[in-house]
């Protein structure tokens, strides 16, 4: 009974079910090779984590005067890694070739919304840059808060010359979306772990031309009459992928729509949702953590995915379980915040190097280590890029590229070498 998708506005809701998630396991083709300590860190003075690329309306990586631009959450590297979320700041990096990257500095000059800024996406449209981000924390409060709203900055300028990229304000910052309490849970409704309403992702549907903003949220799942305590508790794990639409295509005006997929009783956080269209199918990817699975379901920190024939769904979990890519068991927190993008016939997956040298089964245990060790075991830079084959409802890792390697779609890649991929548990 608990597995029956509820319906929204006549459309049946896609759900990641407990039965599907029960088959999550590491196997050959979903486990990344051990990465070890970063081979080279282009920005040793910074912690760098969630990263996204400047793209055009169609999702192609934008070319700004011969450069591609990446935006990352960053913090000073002298900060304890676990504290970085509290001071996150978005920076721009740029590269002439997708190999060598330079720092264009923090993108905002003090006027950004929220106490800190979390992940988002970046659109280059008609020469204008739109920076979608999560305004985390209430800037009017004295203490640190966890309120989240979806915001945009626009009106800034980007200049490119032989010397590099200059991104400058003034930016106009606007709140675009807050949870409505019906489709998307508000902070006050949340019964479980910290609620989520974040990580906006711009997506234009190639089939309809309709403009969307995907985001991470929670679906209200209140305790129902007759629920036993265990069921009531499982329903606190209510992650979902939300969506808003801009009817006119205006990158600044959005209306909430019913969610695309929920994981009620499966997982609390479906982070950084994004879509890659391949062979006319919609591959919806999210990141999730071992500690956000509901009681009775287990899965590692990983990239999870779903496929449908239309953006609205109905979504089926990739590989039966949803698991697409994870870390090797000896380094289960090696990478996180995977972001997939199309490249020719394959999909590339970029992520950041998290605790590359830690074998424990909970991230909490890291905080018990001496501070020097916490720093040594943390990457804080991009991880090797993964190569992924997608074929219908199945995916398979094919090998890796160097960290910070972001080829343009027309750039040929060397033959994939999957001999380095571990076997997994099965
Ligand atoms: C994923 C994430 C995002 C959030 C950011 C905060 O790594 O949890 O959902 O925007 O990190 O640092």
Short mmCIF file of C-alpha atoms and ligand atoms in Angstrom, two decimals:
data_model
loop_
_atom_site.label_atom_id
_atom_site.label_comp_id
_atom_site.label_asym_id
_atom_site.label_seq_id
_atom_site.Cartn_x
_atom_site.Cartn_y
_atom_site.Cartn_z
CA UNK A 1 0.00 0.00 0.00
CA UNK A 2 2.82 2.39 0.83
CA UNK A 3 4.34 1.85 -2.60
CA UNK A 4 1.35 3.21 -4.50
CA UNK A 5 2.25 6.46 -6.23
CA UNK A 6 -0.04 9.26 -5.25
CA UNK A 7 -1.37 11.35 -8.09
CA UNK A 8 -0.89 15.03 -8.81
CA UNK A 9 -3.15 17.03 -11.06
CA UNK A 10 -4.22 13.96 -13.01
CA UNK A 11 -0.68 12.83 -13.73
CA UNK A 12 0.53 9.79 -11.91
CA UNK A 13 3.50 10.59 -9.81
CA UNK A 14 6.83 8.85 -10.39
CA UNK A 15 8.22 7.31 -7.26
CA UNK A 16 11.48 5.65 -6.34
CA UNK A 17 10.12 2.74 -4.32
CA UNK A 18 11.56 0.75 -1.44
CA UNK A 19 11.32 -2.42 -3.56
CA UNK A 20 13.45 -0.86 -6.30
CA UNK A 21 15.96 0.60 -3.86
CA UNK A 22 16.26 -2.79 -2.14
CA UNK A 23 18.35 -4.00 -5.10
CA UNK A 24 21.02 -1.28 -4.76
CA UNK A 25 24.45 -2.88 -4.71
CA UNK A 26 27.96 -2.12 -5.87
CA UNK A 27 28.77 -4.08 -9.02
CA UNK A 28 31.16 -3.88 -11.93
CA UNK A 29 30.08 -0.86 -13.95
CA UNK A 30 28.86 1.34 -11.11
CA UNK A 31 31.96 1.61 -8.90
CA UNK A 32 34.54 4.29 -9.64
CA UNK A 33 38.19 3.31 -9.27
CA UNK A 34 40.03 4.45 -6.11
CA UNK A 35 41.13 8.03 -6.78
CA UNK A 36 43.64 8.53 -3.97
CA UNK A 37 44.92 11.98 -3.05
CA UNK A 38 44.53 14.64 -5.75
CA UNK A 39 47.23 14.26 -8.41
CA UNK A 40 47.33 18.03 -8.81
CA UNK A 41 45.22 20.70 -7.18
CA UNK A 42 45.01 23.84 -9.33
CA UNK A 43 43.62 25.88 -6.42
CA UNK A 44 45.31 24.63 -3.24
CA UNK A 45 44.23 27.71 -1.29
CA UNK A 46 40.55 26.81 -1.78
CA UNK A 47 38.16 24.02 -0.92
CA UNK A 48 36.18 23.45 -4.12
CA UNK A 49 33.06 21.28 -4.14
CA UNK A 50 29.69 21.41 -6.01
CA UNK A 51 30.49 22.58 -9.53
CA UNK A 52 28.39 23.43 -12.61
CA UNK A 53 29.10 24.75 -16.08
CA UNK A 54 27.87 27.82 -17.88
CA UNK A 55 25.52 26.55 -20.58
CA UNK A 56 23.23 27.94 -23.19
CA UNK A 57 19.46 27.46 -23.25
CA UNK A 58 19.84 24.15 -25.07
CA UNK A 59 22.15 22.78 -22.41
CA UNK A 60 25.31 23.05 -24.51
CA UNK A 61 28.45 24.23 -22.74
CA UNK A 62 28.74 27.94 -23.50
CA UNK A 63 31.75 29.33 -25.31
CA UNK A 64 32.53 32.83 -24.08
CA UNK A 65 35.30 34.26 -26.26
CA UNK A 66 37.03 30.88 -26.44
CA UNK A 67 36.61 29.97 -22.76
CA UNK A 68 34.29 27.63 -20.92
CA UNK A 69 33.21 28.71 -17.45
CA UNK A 70 32.63 26.63 -14.34
CA UNK A 71 31.02 27.83 -11.11
CA UNK A 72 31.87 26.15 -7.84
CA UNK A 73 31.06 26.39 -4.17
CA UNK A 74 34.29 27.36 -2.50
CA UNK A 75 35.72 28.19 0.92
CA UNK A 76 39.22 29.04 2.14
CA UNK A 77 41.28 25.83 2.40
CA UNK A 78 42.43 26.66 5.93
CA UNK A 79 38.86 26.06 7.11
CA UNK A 80 38.07 22.64 8.54
CA UNK A 81 36.42 20.79 5.58
CA UNK A 82 33.23 20.01 7.54
CA UNK A 83 32.69 23.73 8.18
CA UNK A 84 32.77 24.76 4.54
CA UNK A 85 28.98 24.67 3.96
CA UNK A 86 28.57 27.46 6.51
CA UNK A 87 30.63 29.95 4.52
CA UNK A 88 30.14 28.68 0.96
CA UNK A 89 30.82 31.26 -1.71
CA UNK A 90 30.33 30.84 -5.47
CA UNK A 91 33.42 31.40 -7.61
CA UNK A 92 33.98 31.33 -11.31
CA UNK A 93 36.77 29.32 -12.92
CA UNK A 94 37.45 29.40 -16.64
CA UNK A 95 39.46 27.42 -19.12
CA UNK A 96 40.55 27.82 -22.72
CA UNK A 97 40.80 24.05 -23.25
CA UNK A 98 38.89 22.19 -20.52
CA UNK A 99 42.18 21.12 -18.89
CA UNK A 100 43.89 24.20 -17.45
CA UNK A 101 41.67 26.29 -15.21
CA UNK A 102 42.07 29.81 -13.84
CA UNK A 103 40.24 31.58 -11.04
CA UNK A 104 38.05 34.56 -11.97
CA UNK A 105 37.28 35.13 -8.28
CA UNK A 106 34.07 35.19 -6.26
CA UNK A 107 31.13 36.08 -8.49
CA UNK A 108 29.21 38.26 -6.04
CA UNK A 109 30.37 41.37 -4.30
CA UNK A 110 28.41 41.19 -1.10
CA UNK A 111 24.81 41.59 -2.28
CA UNK A 112 23.90 37.91 -2.61
CA UNK A 113 20.79 36.63 -0.84
CA UNK A 114 21.05 34.26 2.10
CA UNK A 115 23.71 33.95 4.75
CA UNK A 116 25.65 31.81 2.31
CA UNK A 117 25.15 30.52 -1.22
CA UNK A 118 24.72 26.90 -2.19
CA UNK A 119 24.51 25.08 -5.49
CA UNK A 120 22.75 26.11 -8.64
CA UNK A 121 23.22 26.40 -12.37
CA UNK A 122 24.31 29.07 -14.82
CA UNK A 123 22.65 30.13 -18.06
CA UNK A 124 24.22 32.16 -20.88
CA UNK A 125 21.39 33.53 -23.00
CA UNK A 126 21.51 36.38 -25.49
CA UNK A 127 24.81 37.57 -24.06
CA UNK A 128 23.34 37.72 -20.54
CA UNK A 129 24.45 35.58 -17.60
CA UNK A 130 21.85 34.21 -15.19
CA UNK A 131 23.25 32.69 -12.03
CA UNK A 132 20.70 30.49 -10.29
CA UNK A 133 21.66 29.61 -6.74
CA UNK A 134 20.36 28.54 -3.36
CA UNK A 135 20.10 31.35 -0.84
CA UNK A 136 20.81 29.35 2.34
CA UNK A 137 20.08 30.86 5.72
CA UNK A 138 18.12 33.95 6.62
CA UNK A 139 20.31 37.01 6.21
CA UNK A 140 18.14 38.98 8.66
CA UNK A 141 18.78 36.47 11.49
CA UNK A 142 21.66 36.85 13.93
CA UNK A 143 22.30 33.14 14.26
CA UNK A 144 22.98 30.63 11.49
CA UNK A 145 19.74 29.27 9.99
CA UNK A 146 18.94 26.56 7.43
CA UNK A 147 16.14 28.23 5.49
CA UNK A 148 16.57 27.68 1.77
CA UNK A 149 15.10 29.53 -1.17
CA UNK A 150 15.85 29.58 -4.86
CA UNK A 151 17.38 32.78 -6.13
CA UNK A 152 18.91 34.28 -9.23
CA UNK A 153 21.48 36.95 -9.96
CA UNK A 154 21.35 38.75 -13.28
CA UNK A 155 22.43 41.99 -14.89
CA UNK A 156 26.16 41.40 -14.45
CA UNK A 157 28.62 41.37 -17.30
CA UNK A 158 31.08 38.85 -18.60
CA UNK A 159 34.08 40.01 -20.62
CA UNK A 160 36.58 37.80 -22.39
CA UNK A 161 39.95 38.68 -23.93
CA UNK A 162 43.40 37.09 -24.28
CA UNK A 163 43.98 37.86 -20.61
CA UNK A 164 41.00 35.76 -19.51
CA UNK A 165 37.48 36.21 -18.21
CA UNK A 166 36.16 39.01 -16.09
CA UNK A 167 32.78 38.63 -14.48
CA UNK A 168 31.49 41.76 -12.82
CA UNK A 169 28.41 43.23 -11.17
CA UNK A 170 26.39 44.97 -10.17
CA UNK A 171 24.10 41.96 -10.00
CA UNK A 172 20.41 42.14 -9.27
CA UNK A 173 19.46 39.38 -6.85
CA UNK A 174 15.92 38.05 -6.68
CA UNK A 175 14.18 35.26 -4.82
CA UNK A 176 12.46 33.12 -7.46
CA UNK A 177 10.84 30.29 -5.51
CA UNK A 178 9.94 29.26 -1.99
CA UNK A 179 8.14 26.06 -0.97
CA UNK A 180 4.35 26.28 -1.21
CA UNK A 181 3.52 23.74 1.52
CA UNK A 182 1.34 21.62 -0.78
CA UNK A 183 3.61 20.18 -3.42
CA UNK A 184 6.78 21.18 -1.59
CA UNK A 185 7.37 20.96 2.12
CA UNK A 186 8.14 24.10 4.07
CA UNK A 187 10.69 24.24 6.85
CA UNK A 188 7.82 24.38 9.38
CA UNK A 189 6.21 21.21 8.01
CA UNK A 190 9.41 19.23 8.09
CA UNK A 191 9.31 16.38 10.63
CA UNK A 192 12.65 14.77 9.93
CA UNK A 193 16.17 15.78 9.08
CA UNK A 194 16.75 19.30 7.74
CA UNK A 195 14.31 20.06 4.92
CA UNK A 196 15.60 20.86 1.46
CA UNK A 197 14.59 23.44 -1.13
CA UNK A 198 17.64 24.08 -3.21
CA UNK A 199 19.94 23.40 -6.15
CA UNK A 200 18.05 25.05 -9.06
CA UNK A 201 18.86 23.59 -12.47
CA UNK A 202 17.83 25.28 -15.74
CA UNK A 203 16.52 22.89 -18.38
CA UNK A 204 14.85 23.51 -21.72
CA UNK A 205 12.96 20.47 -22.99
CA UNK A 206 14.15 19.84 -26.58
CA UNK A 207 10.83 18.14 -27.42
CA UNK A 208 8.57 21.02 -26.41
CA UNK A 209 10.88 24.03 -26.10
CA UNK A 210 9.40 24.54 -22.61
CA UNK A 211 11.69 26.10 -20.03
CA UNK A 212 12.08 24.43 -16.63
CA UNK A 213 13.88 24.88 -13.38
CA UNK A 214 14.45 21.62 -11.54
CA UNK A 215 15.33 21.63 -7.85
CA UNK A 216 15.78 19.45 -4.80
CA UNK A 217 12.89 19.50 -2.31
CA UNK A 218 10.80 17.37 0.03
CA UNK A 219 7.26 16.20 -0.63
CA UNK A 220 4.91 16.74 2.33
CA UNK A 221 4.37 13.31 3.89
CA UNK A 222 2.54 13.98 7.15
CA UNK A 223 1.80 11.26 9.61
CA UNK A 224 -1.50 9.60 8.58
CA UNK A 225 -4.20 8.26 10.82
CA UNK A 226 -3.46 4.63 11.52
CA UNK A 227 0.26 4.84 10.65
CA UNK A 228 2.27 2.72 13.04
CA UNK A 229 5.33 4.51 14.49
CA UNK A 230 7.75 2.79 12.10
CA UNK A 231 5.78 3.88 9.03
CA UNK A 232 5.38 7.38 10.39
CA UNK A 233 9.13 7.54 10.85
CA UNK A 234 9.89 6.17 7.38
CA UNK A 235 7.69 8.89 5.88
CA UNK A 236 10.00 11.53 7.33
CA UNK A 237 12.33 10.51 4.48
CA UNK A 238 10.56 12.36 1.72
CA UNK A 239 13.07 13.64 -0.84
CA UNK A 240 11.75 14.74 -4.21
CA UNK A 241 12.72 16.40 -7.45
CA UNK A 242 10.70 19.57 -7.87
CA UNK A 243 10.06 21.58 -10.99
CA UNK A 244 8.98 25.07 -11.97
CA UNK A 245 8.05 26.30 -15.42
CA UNK A 246 8.50 29.59 -17.23
CA UNK A 247 5.66 29.70 -19.74
CA UNK A 248 7.17 32.58 -21.69
CA UNK A 249 10.72 31.24 -21.50
CA UNK A 250 11.74 34.31 -19.45
CA UNK A 251 14.67 33.15 -17.30
CA UNK A 252 13.35 35.29 -14.41
CA UNK A 253 9.71 34.27 -14.01
CA UNK A 254 8.82 30.84 -12.69
CA UNK A 255 5.75 29.04 -11.40
CA UNK A 256 5.86 25.90 -9.31
CA UNK A 257 4.49 22.70 -10.82
CA UNK A 258 3.88 19.28 -9.23
CA UNK A 259 7.05 17.35 -8.50
CA UNK A 260 8.69 15.06 -11.09
CA UNK A 261 9.71 12.22 -8.78
CA UNK A 262 9.54 11.46 -5.09
CA UNK A 263 11.38 9.09 -2.79
CA UNK A 264 8.95 9.00 0.13
CA UNK A 265 10.02 6.24 2.55
CA UNK A 266 13.24 5.80 0.55
CA UNK A 267 15.47 8.84 0.87
CA UNK A 268 15.41 12.32 2.36
CA UNK A 269 17.73 14.07 -0.11
CA UNK A 270 17.67 13.91 -3.89
CA UNK A 271 20.39 16.48 -4.46
CA UNK A 272 21.31 18.55 -7.49
CA UNK A 273 18.71 17.05 -9.86
CA UNK A 274 19.61 17.44 -13.53
CA UNK A 275 18.61 15.94 -16.85
CA UNK A 276 20.61 14.63 -19.79
CA UNK A 277 18.67 13.83 -22.96
CA UNK A 278 20.09 10.89 -24.91
CA UNK A 279 18.41 8.94 -27.72
CA UNK A 280 15.22 10.90 -27.07
CA UNK A 281 15.07 9.67 -23.47
CA UNK A 282 15.24 11.80 -20.35
CA UNK A 283 17.87 10.73 -17.88
CA UNK A 284 17.19 12.38 -14.53
CA UNK A 285 20.18 12.24 -12.19
CA UNK A 286 20.39 13.05 -8.47
CA UNK A 287 23.07 12.64 -5.82
CA UNK A 288 22.37 11.09 -2.47
CA UNK A 289 24.02 10.02 0.74
CA UNK A 290 24.24 6.81 2.73
CA UNK A 291 22.90 8.63 5.81
CA UNK A 292 19.75 9.97 4.11
CA UNK A 293 18.22 6.57 3.24
CA UNK A 294 15.11 5.63 5.22
CA UNK A 295 15.30 2.82 7.79
CA UNK A 296 15.28 -0.55 6.05
CA UNK A 297 16.82 0.68 2.79
CA UNK A 298 20.54 1.10 2.31
CA UNK A 299 22.61 2.64 -0.42
CA UNK A 300 26.01 4.28 -0.64
CA UNK A 301 26.85 7.92 -1.36
CA UNK A 302 26.29 7.90 -5.09
CA UNK A 303 24.86 9.21 -8.31
CA UNK A 304 21.38 7.80 -8.79
CA UNK A 305 19.31 8.05 -11.96
CA UNK A 306 15.94 7.49 -13.54
CA UNK A 307 14.80 7.38 -17.15
CA UNK A 308 11.56 8.36 -18.86
CA UNK A 309 10.28 8.97 -22.37
CA UNK A 310 9.17 12.51 -21.48
CA UNK A 311 10.32 15.06 -18.93
CA UNK A 312 7.11 14.58 -16.93
CA UNK A 313 7.78 10.86 -16.58
CA UNK A 314 6.91 8.28 -15.74
CA UNK A 315 10.42 7.56 -14.45
CA UNK A 316 11.97 4.12 -14.03
CA UNK A 317 15.09 3.73 -11.92
CA UNK A 318 18.21 3.09 -14.00
CA UNK A 319 19.67 -0.38 -13.63
CA UNK A 320 16.58 -1.46 -11.72
CA UNK A 321 17.74 0.07 -8.45
CA UNK A 322 18.63 3.63 -9.43
CA UNK A 323 22.33 3.35 -8.63
CA UNK A 324 24.50 4.71 -11.46
CA UNK A 325 27.89 5.49 -9.93
CA UNK A 326 29.41 5.20 -6.50
CA UNK A 327 32.73 5.12 -4.70
CA UNK A 328 34.84 2.03 -4.03
CA UNK A 329 34.07 0.34 -0.67
CA UNK A 330 37.54 1.16 0.67
CA UNK A 331 36.86 4.88 0.13
CA UNK A 332 33.05 5.22 0.28
CA UNK A 333 33.19 9.03 0.59
CA UNK A 334 35.84 9.56 -2.08
CA UNK A 335 33.66 11.74 -4.32
CA UNK A 336 30.32 13.51 -4.20
CA UNK A 337 28.06 15.94 -6.01
CA UNK A 338 28.24 14.24 -9.38
CA UNK A 339 27.05 16.21 -12.39
CA UNK A 340 26.42 14.38 -15.67
CA UNK A 341 26.61 16.02 -19.07
CA UNK A 342 26.34 14.68 -22.61
CA UNK A 343 29.45 14.18 -24.64
CA UNK A 344 29.03 12.72 -28.08
CA UNK A 345 27.64 9.18 -27.63
CA UNK A 346 28.52 8.99 -23.96
CA UNK A 347 27.86 10.88 -20.76
CA UNK A 348 30.62 12.41 -18.67
CA UNK A 349 30.27 12.80 -14.93
CA UNK A 350 32.15 15.43 -13.01
CA UNK A 351 32.32 15.49 -9.19
CA UNK A 352 34.53 16.72 -6.38
CA UNK A 353 37.04 14.80 -4.31
CA UNK A 354 35.59 14.52 -0.85
CA UNK A 355 37.18 12.30 1.86
CA UNK A 356 39.34 10.24 -0.50
CA UNK A 357 41.17 8.53 2.34
CA UNK A 358 38.55 7.40 4.84
CA UNK A 359 37.14 3.89 5.09
CA UNK A 360 34.55 4.38 7.86
CA UNK A 361 30.88 3.90 7.14
CA UNK A 362 29.66 7.24 8.40
CA UNK A 363 30.76 10.76 7.59
CA UNK A 364 30.02 11.68 11.21
CA UNK A 365 33.05 9.69 12.31
CA UNK A 366 35.29 12.08 10.42
CA UNK A 367 34.57 14.85 12.88
CA UNK A 368 36.10 12.64 15.61
CA UNK A 369 39.47 12.53 13.85
CA UNK A 370 42.21 15.01 14.74
CA UNK A 371 41.86 18.17 12.67
CA UNK A 372 45.08 17.60 10.73
CA UNK A 373 43.77 14.20 9.62
CA UNK A 374 40.41 15.63 8.59
CA UNK A 375 42.29 18.00 6.30
CA UNK A 376 44.67 15.39 4.92
CA UNK A 377 41.89 13.00 4.01
CA UNK A 378 39.80 15.66 2.25
CA UNK A 379 40.26 16.50 -1.44
CA UNK A 380 38.46 19.83 -1.87
CA UNK A 381 39.15 19.83 -5.59
CA UNK A 382 37.51 18.16 -8.57
CA UNK A 383 37.67 14.36 -8.83
CA UNK A 384 38.59 12.44 -11.98
CA UNK A 385 35.79 12.79 -14.54
CA UNK A 386 33.90 9.52 -15.05
CA UNK A 387 32.86 8.16 -18.45
CA UNK A 388 29.41 6.59 -18.56
CA UNK A 389 27.67 4.58 -21.27
CA UNK A 390 23.86 4.91 -21.27
CA UNK A 391 21.72 2.41 -23.10
CA UNK A 392 17.99 2.44 -22.49
CA UNK A 393 17.38 1.69 -18.81
CA UNK A 394 20.98 0.63 -18.18
CA UNK A 395 24.22 2.49 -17.56
CA UNK A 396 27.82 1.35 -17.24
CA UNK A 397 30.97 3.19 -16.23
CA UNK A 398 33.60 2.99 -18.97
CA UNK A 399 36.65 4.53 -17.32
CA UNK A 400 37.90 7.92 -16.21
CA UNK A 401 39.45 11.12 -17.49
CA UNK A 402 41.71 13.44 -15.51
CA UNK A 403 40.21 15.63 -12.80
CA UNK A 404 39.06 19.02 -14.14
CA UNK A 405 38.79 17.54 -17.65
CA UNK A 406 35.69 19.07 -19.26
CA UNK A 407 35.90 18.48 -23.02
CA UNK A 408 33.64 20.33 -25.42
CA UNK A 409 31.09 18.13 -27.21
CA UNK A 410 33.07 18.01 -30.47
CA UNK A 411 36.37 17.08 -28.81
CA UNK A 412 37.31 13.44 -29.47
CA UNK A 413 38.23 11.39 -26.40
CA UNK A 414 40.74 8.54 -26.20
CA UNK A 415 39.34 4.99 -26.28
CA UNK A 416 37.76 4.18 -22.90
CA UNK A 417 39.67 1.81 -20.63
CA UNK A 418 37.44 0.00 -18.17
CA UNK A 419 40.18 -2.30 -16.86
CA UNK A 420 40.71 0.02 -13.87
CA UNK A 421 37.10 -0.38 -12.69
CA UNK A 422 36.57 -2.43 -9.53
CA UNK A 423 34.16 -5.34 -9.39
CA UNK A 424 31.95 -4.25 -6.52
CA UNK A 425 30.25 -6.36 -3.87
CA UNK A 426 28.26 -8.69 -6.08
C1 LIG B 1 25.51 18.77 -2.33
C2 LIG B 1 24.97 19.87 -1.45
C3 LIG B 1 23.97 20.69 -2.21
C4 LIG B 1 24.08 22.03 -1.56
C5 LIG B 1 25.54 22.09 -1.17
C6 LIG B 1 25.86 22.79 0.12
O1 LIG B 1 26.87 18.56 -2.17
O2 LIG B 1 24.40 19.34 -0.27
O3 LIG B 1 22.67 20.16 -2.18
O4 LIG B 1 23.71 23.02 -2.45
O5 LIG B 1 25.99 20.76 -1.07
O6 LIG B 1 27.23 22.83 0.34
#
